[in-house]
Amino acid sequence: MASFPLLPGDSDLDAQNQLNNNVSGYREGGLEAVKFFMTQNIDAYQWLRSDAALLIVFVSDEDDRSVGFDGQAFIDWVRLIRETVYVTAIVNQDVSVSECPGHFSAANDVGIEYMDVANYFGGVVIDICSEDWTQGVAQASQQLQLVEEIKLDHVPVSDQHIEDFVDGAVWPDWIFDSVTNVVTFTVIPPEESLIEVVYNYQ
């Protein structure tokens, strides 16, 4: 594996190599990193769907220091490219509520920008000093809506050339609208399923 994204089956070593190969610099810039990945990284074009909900999880022990790109600018940008956005911020919180006050700079390391973004989208904020992040991340992922339809990127030769798979098994419960080029599920696949639509196109 040479580049993002990490895929099912990748190992802990793969993840560590990605961190070593893709992270550099001396400042936190999570907001601009998301924008750069989504607009400049060729891998993003291959697997990010513009019609899909976007779930972002920021993990940082400092505030964001993106150059010329603060929380409000990020909010304005991401609203233009996604209709549905969920954000979790795992950051240092204000010393008055932090689980580890005194272990970070109250002036520089509170994740204000990340929390502002998460709060704007009704997301989840977790104290980075918490021993358990799972509940907050689960709450964010549970907000994602089940897939009811998929708009195809190309025009199929006919609906006879379309097959739908859910977790590798044929899924027969769907209809195709040739006017909108959309496959709609008459029985919605279960959450956390891998959905694939295979077809011959013109």
N, C-alpha and C. Protein backbone atom coordinates (compact mmCIF):
# COMPACT_ATOMS: atom_id res chain seq x y z
N MET A 1 0.85 -1.19 0.00
CA MET A 1 0.00 0.00 0.00
C MET A 1 0.88 1.23 0.00
N ALA A 2 0.63 2.18 -0.90
CA ALA A 2 1.51 3.33 -1.04
C ALA A 2 0.84 4.64 -0.66
N SER A 3 -0.45 4.67 -0.57
CA SER A 3 -1.09 5.96 -0.33
C SER A 3 -2.43 5.76 0.35
N PHE A 4 -2.99 6.91 0.84
CA PHE A 4 -4.31 6.85 1.44
C PHE A 4 -5.33 6.47 0.38
N PRO A 5 -6.50 5.95 0.76
CA PRO A 5 -6.95 5.73 2.13
C PRO A 5 -6.50 4.39 2.67
N LEU A 6 -6.55 4.25 3.99
CA LEU A 6 -6.41 2.94 4.59
C LEU A 6 -7.65 2.13 4.26
N LEU A 7 -7.47 0.86 3.98
CA LEU A 7 -8.58 0.02 3.53
C LEU A 7 -8.74 -1.18 4.45
N PRO A 8 -9.93 -1.80 4.45
CA PRO A 8 -10.11 -3.01 5.24
C PRO A 8 -9.03 -4.03 4.91
N GLY A 9 -8.41 -4.59 5.95
CA GLY A 9 -7.32 -5.53 5.74
C GLY A 9 -5.95 -4.94 5.94
N ASP A 10 -5.84 -3.61 5.90
CA ASP A 10 -4.56 -2.96 6.16
C ASP A 10 -4.18 -3.17 7.63
N SER A 11 -2.90 -3.25 7.90
CA SER A 11 -2.41 -3.58 9.24
C SER A 11 -2.09 -2.32 10.04
N ASP A 12 -1.76 -2.52 11.33
CA ASP A 12 -1.31 -1.41 12.16
C ASP A 12 -0.04 -0.81 11.57
N LEU A 13 0.82 -1.65 11.00
CA LEU A 13 2.05 -1.15 10.39
C LEU A 13 1.73 -0.26 9.19
N ASP A 14 0.72 -0.64 8.40
CA ASP A 14 0.29 0.21 7.28
C ASP A 14 -0.11 1.59 7.78
N ALA A 15 -0.89 1.62 8.87
CA ALA A 15 -1.33 2.89 9.43
C ALA A 15 -0.15 3.71 9.92
N GLN A 16 0.80 3.06 10.59
CA GLN A 16 1.98 3.78 11.08
C GLN A 16 2.81 4.32 9.93
N ASN A 17 2.95 3.54 8.86
CA ASN A 17 3.69 4.01 7.69
C ASN A 17 3.02 5.21 7.05
N GLN A 18 1.67 5.20 7.01
CA GLN A 18 0.96 6.34 6.46
C GLN A 18 1.23 7.59 7.29
N LEU A 19 1.23 7.43 8.60
CA LEU A 19 1.52 8.56 9.48
C LEU A 19 2.92 9.09 9.22
N ASN A 20 3.89 8.19 9.13
CA ASN A 20 5.28 8.60 8.92
C ASN A 20 5.49 9.27 7.57
N ASN A 21 4.79 8.78 6.55
CA ASN A 21 5.01 9.26 5.19
C ASN A 21 4.21 10.50 4.84
N ASN A 22 3.13 10.77 5.56
CA ASN A 22 2.23 11.83 5.15
C ASN A 22 2.14 12.99 6.13
N VAL A 23 2.72 12.87 7.30
CA VAL A 23 2.61 13.93 8.30
C VAL A 23 3.96 14.60 8.47
N SER A 24 4.00 15.92 8.32
CA SER A 24 5.22 16.68 8.50
C SER A 24 4.85 18.08 8.95
N GLY A 25 5.87 18.85 9.36
CA GLY A 25 5.62 20.23 9.77
C GLY A 25 5.67 20.38 11.27
N TYR A 26 5.47 21.62 11.69
CA TYR A 26 5.64 21.95 13.10
C TYR A 26 4.38 22.52 13.73
N ARG A 27 3.28 22.55 13.01
CA ARG A 27 2.06 23.15 13.54
C ARG A 27 0.87 22.25 13.22
N GLU A 28 -0.18 22.42 14.02
CA GLU A 28 -1.42 21.71 13.76
C GLU A 28 -2.19 22.42 12.64
N GLY A 29 -2.63 21.68 11.66
CA GLY A 29 -3.40 22.27 10.57
C GLY A 29 -4.46 21.31 10.07
N GLY A 30 -5.27 20.79 10.98
CA GLY A 30 -6.26 19.80 10.61
C GLY A 30 -7.30 20.30 9.63
N LEU A 31 -7.71 21.56 9.80
CA LEU A 31 -8.75 22.10 8.92
C LEU A 31 -8.26 22.18 7.48
N GLU A 32 -7.07 22.77 7.29
CA GLU A 32 -6.57 22.87 5.93
C GLU A 32 -6.16 21.50 5.38
N ALA A 33 -5.78 20.58 6.27
CA ALA A 33 -5.41 19.23 5.81
C ALA A 33 -6.62 18.52 5.20
N VAL A 34 -7.80 18.69 5.81
CA VAL A 34 -9.01 18.09 5.26
C VAL A 34 -9.30 18.68 3.88
N LYS A 35 -9.22 20.00 3.78
CA LYS A 35 -9.49 20.64 2.49
C LYS A 35 -8.48 20.19 1.44
N PHE A 36 -7.20 20.15 1.82
CA PHE A 36 -6.17 19.74 0.86
C PHE A 36 -6.42 18.32 0.38
N PHE A 37 -6.73 17.42 1.32
CA PHE A 37 -6.94 16.03 0.92
C PHE A 37 -8.13 15.90 -0.02
N MET A 38 -9.20 16.62 0.27
CA MET A 38 -10.42 16.47 -0.53
C MET A 38 -10.34 17.16 -1.88
N THR A 39 -9.44 18.13 -2.02
CA THR A 39 -9.38 18.90 -3.27
C THR A 39 -8.11 18.68 -4.07
N GLN A 40 -7.04 18.18 -3.42
CA GLN A 40 -5.76 18.08 -4.11
C GLN A 40 -5.22 16.65 -4.21
N ASN A 41 -5.74 15.73 -3.42
CA ASN A 41 -5.20 14.38 -3.39
C ASN A 41 -5.91 13.50 -4.41
N ILE A 42 -5.15 12.89 -5.30
CA ILE A 42 -5.75 12.09 -6.37
C ILE A 42 -6.52 10.90 -5.83
N ASP A 43 -6.09 10.35 -4.68
CA ASP A 43 -6.81 9.21 -4.11
C ASP A 43 -8.21 9.60 -3.67
N ALA A 44 -8.36 10.84 -3.22
CA ALA A 44 -9.68 11.30 -2.78
C ALA A 44 -10.67 11.28 -3.93
N TYR A 45 -10.20 11.62 -5.13
CA TYR A 45 -11.10 11.62 -6.29
C TYR A 45 -11.61 10.22 -6.60
N GLN A 46 -10.84 9.21 -6.22
CA GLN A 46 -11.18 7.84 -6.60
C GLN A 46 -12.18 7.18 -5.66
N TRP A 47 -12.30 7.69 -4.42
CA TRP A 47 -13.18 6.97 -3.49
C TRP A 47 -14.16 7.85 -2.74
N LEU A 48 -13.96 9.18 -2.70
CA LEU A 48 -14.93 10.05 -2.04
C LEU A 48 -16.09 10.34 -2.98
N ARG A 49 -17.31 10.08 -2.53
CA ARG A 49 -18.50 10.37 -3.34
C ARG A 49 -19.07 11.71 -2.92
N SER A 50 -19.35 12.56 -3.89
CA SER A 50 -19.84 13.91 -3.59
C SER A 50 -21.24 13.89 -2.98
N ASP A 51 -22.00 12.81 -3.20
CA ASP A 51 -23.36 12.75 -2.67
C ASP A 51 -23.43 12.04 -1.32
N ALA A 52 -22.30 11.61 -0.80
CA ALA A 52 -22.28 10.87 0.47
C ALA A 52 -22.12 11.83 1.64
N ALA A 53 -22.63 11.41 2.80
CA ALA A 53 -22.40 12.18 4.02
C ALA A 53 -20.91 12.17 4.34
N LEU A 54 -20.45 13.24 4.96
CA LEU A 54 -19.03 13.38 5.30
C LEU A 54 -18.88 13.33 6.81
N LEU A 55 -18.09 12.39 7.31
CA LEU A 55 -17.80 12.27 8.74
C LEU A 55 -16.33 12.59 8.95
N ILE A 56 -16.04 13.59 9.76
CA ILE A 56 -14.67 14.01 10.04
C ILE A 56 -14.40 13.85 11.52
N VAL A 57 -13.28 13.24 11.87
CA VAL A 57 -12.86 13.12 13.26
C VAL A 57 -11.51 13.81 13.41
N PHE A 58 -11.49 14.92 14.14
CA PHE A 58 -10.24 15.62 14.43
C PHE A 58 -9.68 15.12 15.75
N VAL A 59 -8.41 14.77 15.79
CA VAL A 59 -7.72 14.40 17.03
C VAL A 59 -6.48 15.27 17.14
N SER A 60 -6.43 16.12 18.16
CA SER A 60 -5.31 17.06 18.28
C SER A 60 -5.12 17.48 19.72
N ASP A 61 -3.85 17.64 20.13
CA ASP A 61 -3.56 18.15 21.47
C ASP A 61 -3.18 19.63 21.43
N GLU A 62 -3.48 20.30 20.31
CA GLU A 62 -3.27 21.74 20.18
C GLU A 62 -4.48 22.34 19.46
N ASP A 63 -4.55 23.66 19.46
CA ASP A 63 -5.58 24.30 18.65
C ASP A 63 -5.13 24.28 17.19
N ASP A 64 -6.06 24.45 16.28
CA ASP A 64 -5.73 24.46 14.87
C ASP A 64 -4.99 25.75 14.51
N ARG A 65 -3.95 25.61 13.68
CA ARG A 65 -3.18 26.76 13.22
C ARG A 65 -3.06 26.75 11.71
N SER A 66 -4.14 26.40 11.04
CA SER A 66 -4.15 26.44 9.58
C SER A 66 -3.90 27.86 9.11
N VAL A 67 -3.13 28.00 8.04
CA VAL A 67 -2.75 29.31 7.54
C VAL A 67 -3.89 29.91 6.73
N GLY A 68 -4.44 31.04 7.19
CA GLY A 68 -5.49 31.74 6.46
C GLY A 68 -6.77 30.94 6.32
N PHE A 69 -7.02 30.04 7.26
CA PHE A 69 -8.19 29.15 7.12
C PHE A 69 -8.66 28.77 8.51
N ASP A 70 -9.52 29.60 9.11
CA ASP A 70 -9.98 29.34 10.47
C ASP A 70 -11.26 28.50 10.46
N GLY A 71 -11.83 28.30 11.64
CA GLY A 71 -13.00 27.45 11.75
C GLY A 71 -14.17 27.92 10.91
N GLN A 72 -14.43 29.22 10.89
CA GLN A 72 -15.55 29.74 10.12
C GLN A 72 -15.32 29.55 8.62
N ALA A 73 -14.09 29.76 8.17
CA ALA A 73 -13.79 29.56 6.76
C ALA A 73 -13.96 28.09 6.38
N PHE A 74 -13.58 27.19 7.28
CA PHE A 74 -13.76 25.76 7.03
C PHE A 74 -15.24 25.42 6.93
N ILE A 75 -16.03 25.96 7.85
CA ILE A 75 -17.47 25.72 7.84
C ILE A 75 -18.08 26.19 6.52
N ASP A 76 -17.72 27.40 6.10
CA ASP A 76 -18.25 27.95 4.85
C ASP A 76 -17.88 27.07 3.67
N TRP A 77 -16.64 26.59 3.66
CA TRP A 77 -16.17 25.76 2.54
C TRP A 77 -16.88 24.41 2.52
N VAL A 78 -16.91 23.72 3.67
CA VAL A 78 -17.44 22.36 3.66
C VAL A 78 -18.94 22.35 3.41
N ARG A 79 -19.65 23.41 3.77
CA ARG A 79 -21.08 23.49 3.48
C ARG A 79 -21.35 23.55 1.99
N LEU A 80 -20.39 24.07 1.23
CA LEU A 80 -20.55 24.17 -0.22
C LEU A 80 -20.37 22.82 -0.92
N ILE A 81 -19.63 21.92 -0.29
CA ILE A 81 -19.31 20.67 -0.98
C ILE A 81 -20.06 19.46 -0.44
N ARG A 82 -20.70 19.59 0.74
CA ARG A 82 -21.44 18.47 1.30
C ARG A 82 -22.74 18.95 1.93
N GLU A 83 -23.81 18.22 1.63
CA GLU A 83 -25.10 18.55 2.23
C GLU A 83 -25.18 18.05 3.67
N THR A 84 -24.55 16.91 3.93
CA THR A 84 -24.61 16.30 5.26
C THR A 84 -23.20 16.14 5.81
N VAL A 85 -22.93 16.77 6.96
CA VAL A 85 -21.59 16.75 7.56
C VAL A 85 -21.71 16.44 9.05
N TYR A 86 -20.87 15.52 9.52
CA TYR A 86 -20.78 15.21 10.95
C TYR A 86 -19.33 15.36 11.38
N VAL A 87 -19.13 15.96 12.54
CA VAL A 87 -17.78 16.24 13.01
C VAL A 87 -17.62 15.83 14.47
N THR A 88 -16.54 15.14 14.76
CA THR A 88 -16.13 14.87 16.14
C THR A 88 -14.79 15.55 16.37
N ALA A 89 -14.65 16.24 17.49
CA ALA A 89 -13.39 16.88 17.87
C ALA A 89 -12.89 16.24 19.16
N ILE A 90 -11.76 15.57 19.10
CA ILE A 90 -11.12 14.98 20.28
C ILE A 90 -9.92 15.85 20.59
N VAL A 91 -10.08 16.74 21.56
CA VAL A 91 -9.13 17.83 21.77
C VAL A 91 -9.00 18.17 23.25
N ASN A 92 -8.02 19.03 23.55
CA ASN A 92 -7.95 19.62 24.89
C ASN A 92 -9.12 20.58 25.06
N GLN A 93 -9.83 20.44 26.17
CA GLN A 93 -10.93 21.34 26.47
C GLN A 93 -10.49 22.40 27.46
N ASP A 94 -11.33 23.39 27.66
CA ASP A 94 -11.02 24.47 28.60
C ASP A 94 -10.64 23.87 29.96
N VAL A 95 -9.69 24.53 30.64
CA VAL A 95 -9.20 23.99 31.91
C VAL A 95 -10.30 23.83 32.95
N SER A 96 -11.38 24.60 32.80
CA SER A 96 -12.47 24.52 33.78
C SER A 96 -13.23 23.20 33.69
N VAL A 97 -13.15 22.53 32.55
CA VAL A 97 -13.86 21.25 32.36
C VAL A 97 -12.93 20.11 31.96
N SER A 98 -11.66 20.42 31.73
CA SER A 98 -10.71 19.41 31.26
C SER A 98 -10.51 18.30 32.29
N GLU A 99 -10.25 17.10 31.78
CA GLU A 99 -9.93 15.97 32.65
C GLU A 99 -8.45 15.96 33.05
N CYS A 100 -7.66 16.85 32.45
CA CYS A 100 -6.23 16.90 32.78
C CYS A 100 -5.73 18.35 32.81
N PRO A 101 -6.36 19.23 33.58
CA PRO A 101 -5.90 20.62 33.65
C PRO A 101 -4.47 20.66 34.19
N GLY A 102 -3.69 21.57 33.63
CA GLY A 102 -2.30 21.69 34.06
C GLY A 102 -1.33 20.90 33.22
N HIS A 103 -1.85 20.05 32.33
CA HIS A 103 -0.97 19.24 31.48
C HIS A 103 -0.82 19.83 30.08
N PHE A 104 -1.37 21.00 29.86
CA PHE A 104 -1.25 21.65 28.55
C PHE A 104 -1.37 23.15 28.74
N SER A 105 -1.03 23.89 27.69
CA SER A 105 -1.10 25.34 27.74
C SER A 105 -2.54 25.80 27.53
N ALA A 106 -3.10 26.44 28.55
CA ALA A 106 -4.48 26.93 28.43
C ALA A 106 -4.59 28.00 27.36
N ALA A 107 -3.49 28.68 27.08
CA ALA A 107 -3.52 29.77 26.09
C ALA A 107 -3.38 29.26 24.66
N ASN A 108 -2.68 28.14 24.46
CA ASN A 108 -2.35 27.71 23.10
C ASN A 108 -2.92 26.36 22.67
N ASP A 109 -3.24 25.51 23.63
CA ASP A 109 -3.52 24.12 23.27
C ASP A 109 -4.98 23.69 23.37
N VAL A 110 -5.88 24.59 23.78
CA VAL A 110 -7.30 24.25 23.80
C VAL A 110 -7.80 24.24 22.36
N GLY A 111 -8.49 23.19 21.96
CA GLY A 111 -8.90 23.03 20.56
C GLY A 111 -10.12 23.84 20.18
N ILE A 112 -10.01 25.15 20.30
CA ILE A 112 -11.17 26.04 20.10
C ILE A 112 -11.72 25.93 18.69
N GLU A 113 -10.84 26.00 17.68
CA GLU A 113 -11.32 25.98 16.29
C GLU A 113 -12.00 24.65 15.98
N TYR A 114 -11.41 23.56 16.42
CA TYR A 114 -12.02 22.25 16.17
C TYR A 114 -13.37 22.12 16.86
N MET A 115 -13.45 22.60 18.10
CA MET A 115 -14.71 22.52 18.83
C MET A 115 -15.77 23.41 18.19
N ASP A 116 -15.36 24.58 17.69
CA ASP A 116 -16.32 25.46 17.01
C ASP A 116 -16.94 24.76 15.80
N VAL A 117 -16.10 24.06 15.04
CA VAL A 117 -16.59 23.35 13.85
C VAL A 117 -17.53 22.21 14.27
N ALA A 118 -17.11 21.44 15.26
CA ALA A 118 -17.95 20.32 15.73
C ALA A 118 -19.29 20.82 16.25
N ASN A 119 -19.26 21.89 17.03
CA ASN A 119 -20.51 22.42 17.60
C ASN A 119 -21.42 22.99 16.53
N TYR A 120 -20.84 23.61 15.51
CA TYR A 120 -21.67 24.18 14.43
C TYR A 120 -22.49 23.08 13.76
N PHE A 121 -21.86 21.93 13.53
CA PHE A 121 -22.55 20.84 12.84
C PHE A 121 -23.28 19.90 13.81
N GLY A 122 -23.42 20.34 15.07
CA GLY A 122 -24.12 19.50 16.04
C GLY A 122 -23.38 18.22 16.33
N GLY A 123 -22.05 18.29 16.27
CA GLY A 123 -21.23 17.09 16.43
C GLY A 123 -20.88 16.79 17.87
N VAL A 124 -19.80 16.06 18.04
CA VAL A 124 -19.40 15.54 19.35
C VAL A 124 -18.03 16.10 19.70
N VAL A 125 -17.88 16.56 20.95
CA VAL A 125 -16.60 17.01 21.47
C VAL A 125 -16.19 16.07 22.60
N ILE A 126 -14.99 15.53 22.52
CA ILE A 126 -14.47 14.60 23.52
C ILE A 126 -13.17 15.15 24.07
N ASP A 127 -12.99 15.05 25.38
CA ASP A 127 -11.74 15.46 26.00
C ASP A 127 -10.65 14.48 25.58
N ILE A 128 -9.56 15.01 25.03
CA ILE A 128 -8.47 14.14 24.58
C ILE A 128 -7.85 13.37 25.74
N CYS A 129 -8.04 13.87 26.96
CA CYS A 129 -7.51 13.18 28.14
C CYS A 129 -8.43 12.06 28.63
N SER A 130 -9.59 11.95 28.03
CA SER A 130 -10.51 10.88 28.43
C SER A 130 -9.90 9.52 28.12
N GLU A 131 -10.12 8.55 28.99
CA GLU A 131 -9.58 7.21 28.76
C GLU A 131 -10.38 6.45 27.71
N ASP A 132 -11.56 6.90 27.39
CA ASP A 132 -12.42 6.17 26.45
C ASP A 132 -13.03 7.15 25.46
N TRP A 133 -12.62 7.04 24.21
CA TRP A 133 -13.16 7.90 23.15
C TRP A 133 -14.31 7.23 22.41
N THR A 134 -14.56 5.97 22.67
CA THR A 134 -15.45 5.20 21.81
C THR A 134 -16.88 5.73 21.79
N GLN A 135 -17.39 6.18 22.93
CA GLN A 135 -18.78 6.61 22.98
C GLN A 135 -19.02 7.81 22.08
N GLY A 136 -18.11 8.78 22.14
CA GLY A 136 -18.29 9.97 21.33
C GLY A 136 -18.17 9.69 19.85
N VAL A 137 -17.19 8.85 19.48
CA VAL A 137 -17.03 8.51 18.07
C VAL A 137 -18.24 7.71 17.59
N ALA A 138 -18.74 6.81 18.43
CA ALA A 138 -19.93 6.04 18.06
C ALA A 138 -21.14 6.94 17.87
N GLN A 139 -21.28 7.94 18.74
CA GLN A 139 -22.41 8.87 18.61
C GLN A 139 -22.35 9.60 17.28
N ALA A 140 -21.15 9.96 16.86
CA ALA A 140 -21.01 10.65 15.58
C ALA A 140 -21.38 9.74 14.43
N SER A 141 -20.87 8.50 14.44
CA SER A 141 -21.14 7.59 13.34
C SER A 141 -22.60 7.17 13.29
N GLN A 142 -23.27 7.14 14.44
CA GLN A 142 -24.68 6.74 14.47
C GLN A 142 -25.58 7.78 13.82
N GLN A 143 -25.06 9.00 13.66
CA GLN A 143 -25.86 10.03 13.01
C GLN A 143 -25.95 9.82 11.51
N LEU A 144 -25.04 9.02 10.96
CA LEU A 144 -25.05 8.79 9.53
C LEU A 144 -26.32 8.05 9.13
N GLN A 145 -26.88 8.46 8.01
CA GLN A 145 -28.13 7.88 7.55
C GLN A 145 -27.86 6.65 6.68
N LEU A 146 -28.75 5.68 6.76
CA LEU A 146 -28.62 4.50 5.92
C LEU A 146 -28.83 4.89 4.46
N VAL A 147 -28.12 4.18 3.59
CA VAL A 147 -28.20 4.46 2.15
C VAL A 147 -29.52 3.94 1.60
N GLU A 148 -30.29 4.82 0.98
CA GLU A 148 -31.56 4.42 0.37
C GLU A 148 -31.46 4.38 -1.15
N GLU A 149 -30.54 5.15 -1.70
CA GLU A 149 -30.40 5.18 -3.16
C GLU A 149 -28.96 5.53 -3.52
N ILE A 150 -28.58 5.19 -4.74
CA ILE A 150 -27.25 5.51 -5.25
C ILE A 150 -27.40 6.03 -6.67
N LYS A 151 -26.86 7.21 -6.91
CA LYS A 151 -26.86 7.78 -8.26
C LYS A 151 -25.63 7.26 -8.99
N LEU A 152 -25.83 6.65 -10.12
CA LEU A 152 -24.72 6.05 -10.85
C LEU A 152 -23.90 7.11 -11.57
N ASP A 153 -22.61 6.86 -11.67
CA ASP A 153 -21.71 7.82 -12.32
C ASP A 153 -21.84 7.77 -13.84
N HIS A 154 -22.23 6.62 -14.37
CA HIS A 154 -22.37 6.45 -15.82
C HIS A 154 -23.77 5.94 -16.14
N VAL A 155 -24.12 5.98 -17.42
CA VAL A 155 -25.44 5.51 -17.85
C VAL A 155 -25.35 4.03 -18.22
N PRO A 156 -26.08 3.16 -17.54
CA PRO A 156 -26.03 1.73 -17.86
C PRO A 156 -26.59 1.44 -19.26
N VAL A 157 -26.11 0.36 -19.84
CA VAL A 157 -26.66 -0.08 -21.12
C VAL A 157 -28.15 -0.34 -20.98
N SER A 158 -28.54 -1.00 -19.89
CA SER A 158 -29.95 -1.21 -19.55
C SER A 158 -29.99 -1.68 -18.10
N ASP A 159 -31.21 -1.72 -17.55
CA ASP A 159 -31.31 -2.20 -16.17
C ASP A 159 -31.03 -3.69 -16.07
N GLN A 160 -31.02 -4.38 -17.21
CA GLN A 160 -30.68 -5.80 -17.21
C GLN A 160 -29.19 -6.03 -17.00
N HIS A 161 -28.41 -4.95 -17.12
CA HIS A 161 -26.97 -5.05 -16.95
C HIS A 161 -26.52 -4.50 -15.60
N ILE A 162 -27.44 -4.40 -14.65
CA ILE A 162 -27.12 -3.88 -13.31
C ILE A 162 -27.24 -5.01 -12.29
N GLU A 163 -26.27 -5.12 -11.43
CA GLU A 163 -26.34 -6.04 -10.30
C GLU A 163 -25.93 -5.30 -9.04
N ASP A 164 -26.66 -5.51 -7.97
CA ASP A 164 -26.34 -4.91 -6.68
C ASP A 164 -25.85 -5.99 -5.72
N PHE A 165 -24.81 -5.63 -4.96
CA PHE A 165 -24.26 -6.55 -3.97
C PHE A 165 -24.19 -5.86 -2.62
N VAL A 166 -24.54 -6.57 -1.58
CA VAL A 166 -24.41 -6.09 -0.20
C VAL A 166 -23.55 -7.09 0.55
N ASP A 167 -22.41 -6.62 1.01
CA ASP A 167 -21.43 -7.49 1.67
C ASP A 167 -21.10 -8.71 0.82
N GLY A 168 -20.99 -8.48 -0.50
CA GLY A 168 -20.59 -9.54 -1.41
C GLY A 168 -21.69 -10.44 -1.90
N ALA A 169 -22.90 -10.31 -1.36
CA ALA A 169 -24.03 -11.16 -1.77
C ALA A 169 -24.98 -10.36 -2.66
N VAL A 170 -25.56 -11.05 -3.64
CA VAL A 170 -26.52 -10.38 -4.53
C VAL A 170 -27.68 -9.83 -3.72
N TRP A 171 -28.05 -8.57 -4.00
CA TRP A 171 -29.17 -7.91 -3.30
C TRP A 171 -30.26 -7.63 -4.33
N PRO A 172 -31.37 -8.34 -4.26
CA PRO A 172 -32.38 -8.24 -5.31
C PRO A 172 -33.39 -7.10 -5.14
N ASP A 173 -33.37 -6.46 -3.99
CA ASP A 173 -34.45 -5.52 -3.64
C ASP A 173 -34.10 -4.09 -4.04
N TRP A 174 -34.21 -3.82 -5.33
CA TRP A 174 -33.91 -2.48 -5.82
C TRP A 174 -34.66 -2.24 -7.12
N ILE A 175 -34.79 -0.98 -7.46
CA ILE A 175 -35.35 -0.58 -8.75
C ILE A 175 -34.44 0.49 -9.35
N PHE A 176 -34.49 0.61 -10.67
CA PHE A 176 -33.65 1.59 -11.36
C PHE A 176 -34.51 2.58 -12.11
N ASP A 177 -34.22 3.87 -11.92
CA ASP A 177 -34.92 4.93 -12.63
C ASP A 177 -33.99 5.46 -13.72
N SER A 178 -34.31 5.17 -14.97
CA SER A 178 -33.44 5.57 -16.08
C SER A 178 -33.43 7.07 -16.31
N VAL A 179 -34.47 7.76 -15.85
CA VAL A 179 -34.53 9.22 -16.02
C VAL A 179 -33.53 9.91 -15.11
N THR A 180 -33.49 9.49 -13.85
CA THR A 180 -32.58 10.11 -12.88
C THR A 180 -31.25 9.38 -12.77
N ASN A 181 -31.16 8.18 -13.37
CA ASN A 181 -29.96 7.34 -13.29
C ASN A 181 -29.64 6.94 -11.85
N VAL A 182 -30.71 6.63 -11.11
CA VAL A 182 -30.58 6.32 -9.69
C VAL A 182 -31.09 4.91 -9.40
N VAL A 183 -30.32 4.16 -8.62
CA VAL A 183 -30.75 2.87 -8.08
C VAL A 183 -31.34 3.13 -6.70
N THR A 184 -32.59 2.74 -6.49
CA THR A 184 -33.25 2.93 -5.20
C THR A 184 -33.51 1.56 -4.57
N PHE A 185 -33.15 1.43 -3.30
CA PHE A 185 -33.36 0.17 -2.60
C PHE A 185 -34.77 0.10 -2.05
N THR A 186 -35.50 -0.95 -2.43
CA THR A 186 -36.84 -1.16 -1.89
C THR A 186 -36.79 -1.79 -0.50
N VAL A 187 -35.70 -2.46 -0.22
CA VAL A 187 -35.37 -2.91 1.14
C VAL A 187 -33.99 -2.34 1.45
N ILE A 188 -33.90 -1.50 2.47
CA ILE A 188 -32.65 -0.80 2.75
C ILE A 188 -31.64 -1.76 3.36
N PRO A 189 -30.43 -1.81 2.82
CA PRO A 189 -29.39 -2.68 3.40
C PRO A 189 -29.07 -2.28 4.84
N PRO A 190 -28.64 -3.23 5.65
CA PRO A 190 -28.33 -2.92 7.05
C PRO A 190 -27.14 -1.99 7.18
N GLU A 191 -27.07 -1.31 8.34
CA GLU A 191 -25.97 -0.39 8.57
C GLU A 191 -24.64 -1.13 8.58
N GLU A 192 -23.61 -0.38 8.20
CA GLU A 192 -22.23 -0.87 8.14
C GLU A 192 -22.04 -1.92 7.05
N SER A 193 -22.96 -1.96 6.08
CA SER A 193 -22.80 -2.89 4.96
C SER A 193 -21.91 -2.27 3.89
N LEU A 194 -21.25 -3.13 3.14
CA LEU A 194 -20.54 -2.71 1.94
C LEU A 194 -21.47 -2.88 0.76
N ILE A 195 -21.82 -1.77 0.10
CA ILE A 195 -22.77 -1.79 -1.02
C ILE A 195 -22.01 -1.55 -2.31
N GLU A 196 -22.22 -2.43 -3.29
CA GLU A 196 -21.57 -2.29 -4.59
C GLU A 196 -22.62 -2.41 -5.68
N VAL A 197 -22.54 -1.53 -6.67
CA VAL A 197 -23.42 -1.59 -7.83
C VAL A 197 -22.53 -1.83 -9.05
N VAL A 198 -22.76 -2.94 -9.73
CA VAL A 198 -21.95 -3.33 -10.88
C VAL A 198 -22.83 -3.26 -12.13
N TYR A 199 -22.31 -2.63 -13.19
CA TYR A 199 -23.12 -2.49 -14.41
C TYR A 199 -22.22 -2.22 -15.61
N ASN A 200 -22.73 -2.59 -16.78
CA ASN A 200 -22.10 -2.20 -18.03
C ASN A 200 -22.67 -0.85 -18.44
N TYR A 201 -21.82 0.04 -18.88
CA TYR A 201 -22.32 1.37 -19.23
C TYR A 201 -21.92 1.75 -20.65
N GLN A 202 -22.64 2.73 -21.14
CA GLN A 202 -22.46 3.17 -22.53
C GLN A 202 -21.15 3.91 -22.70
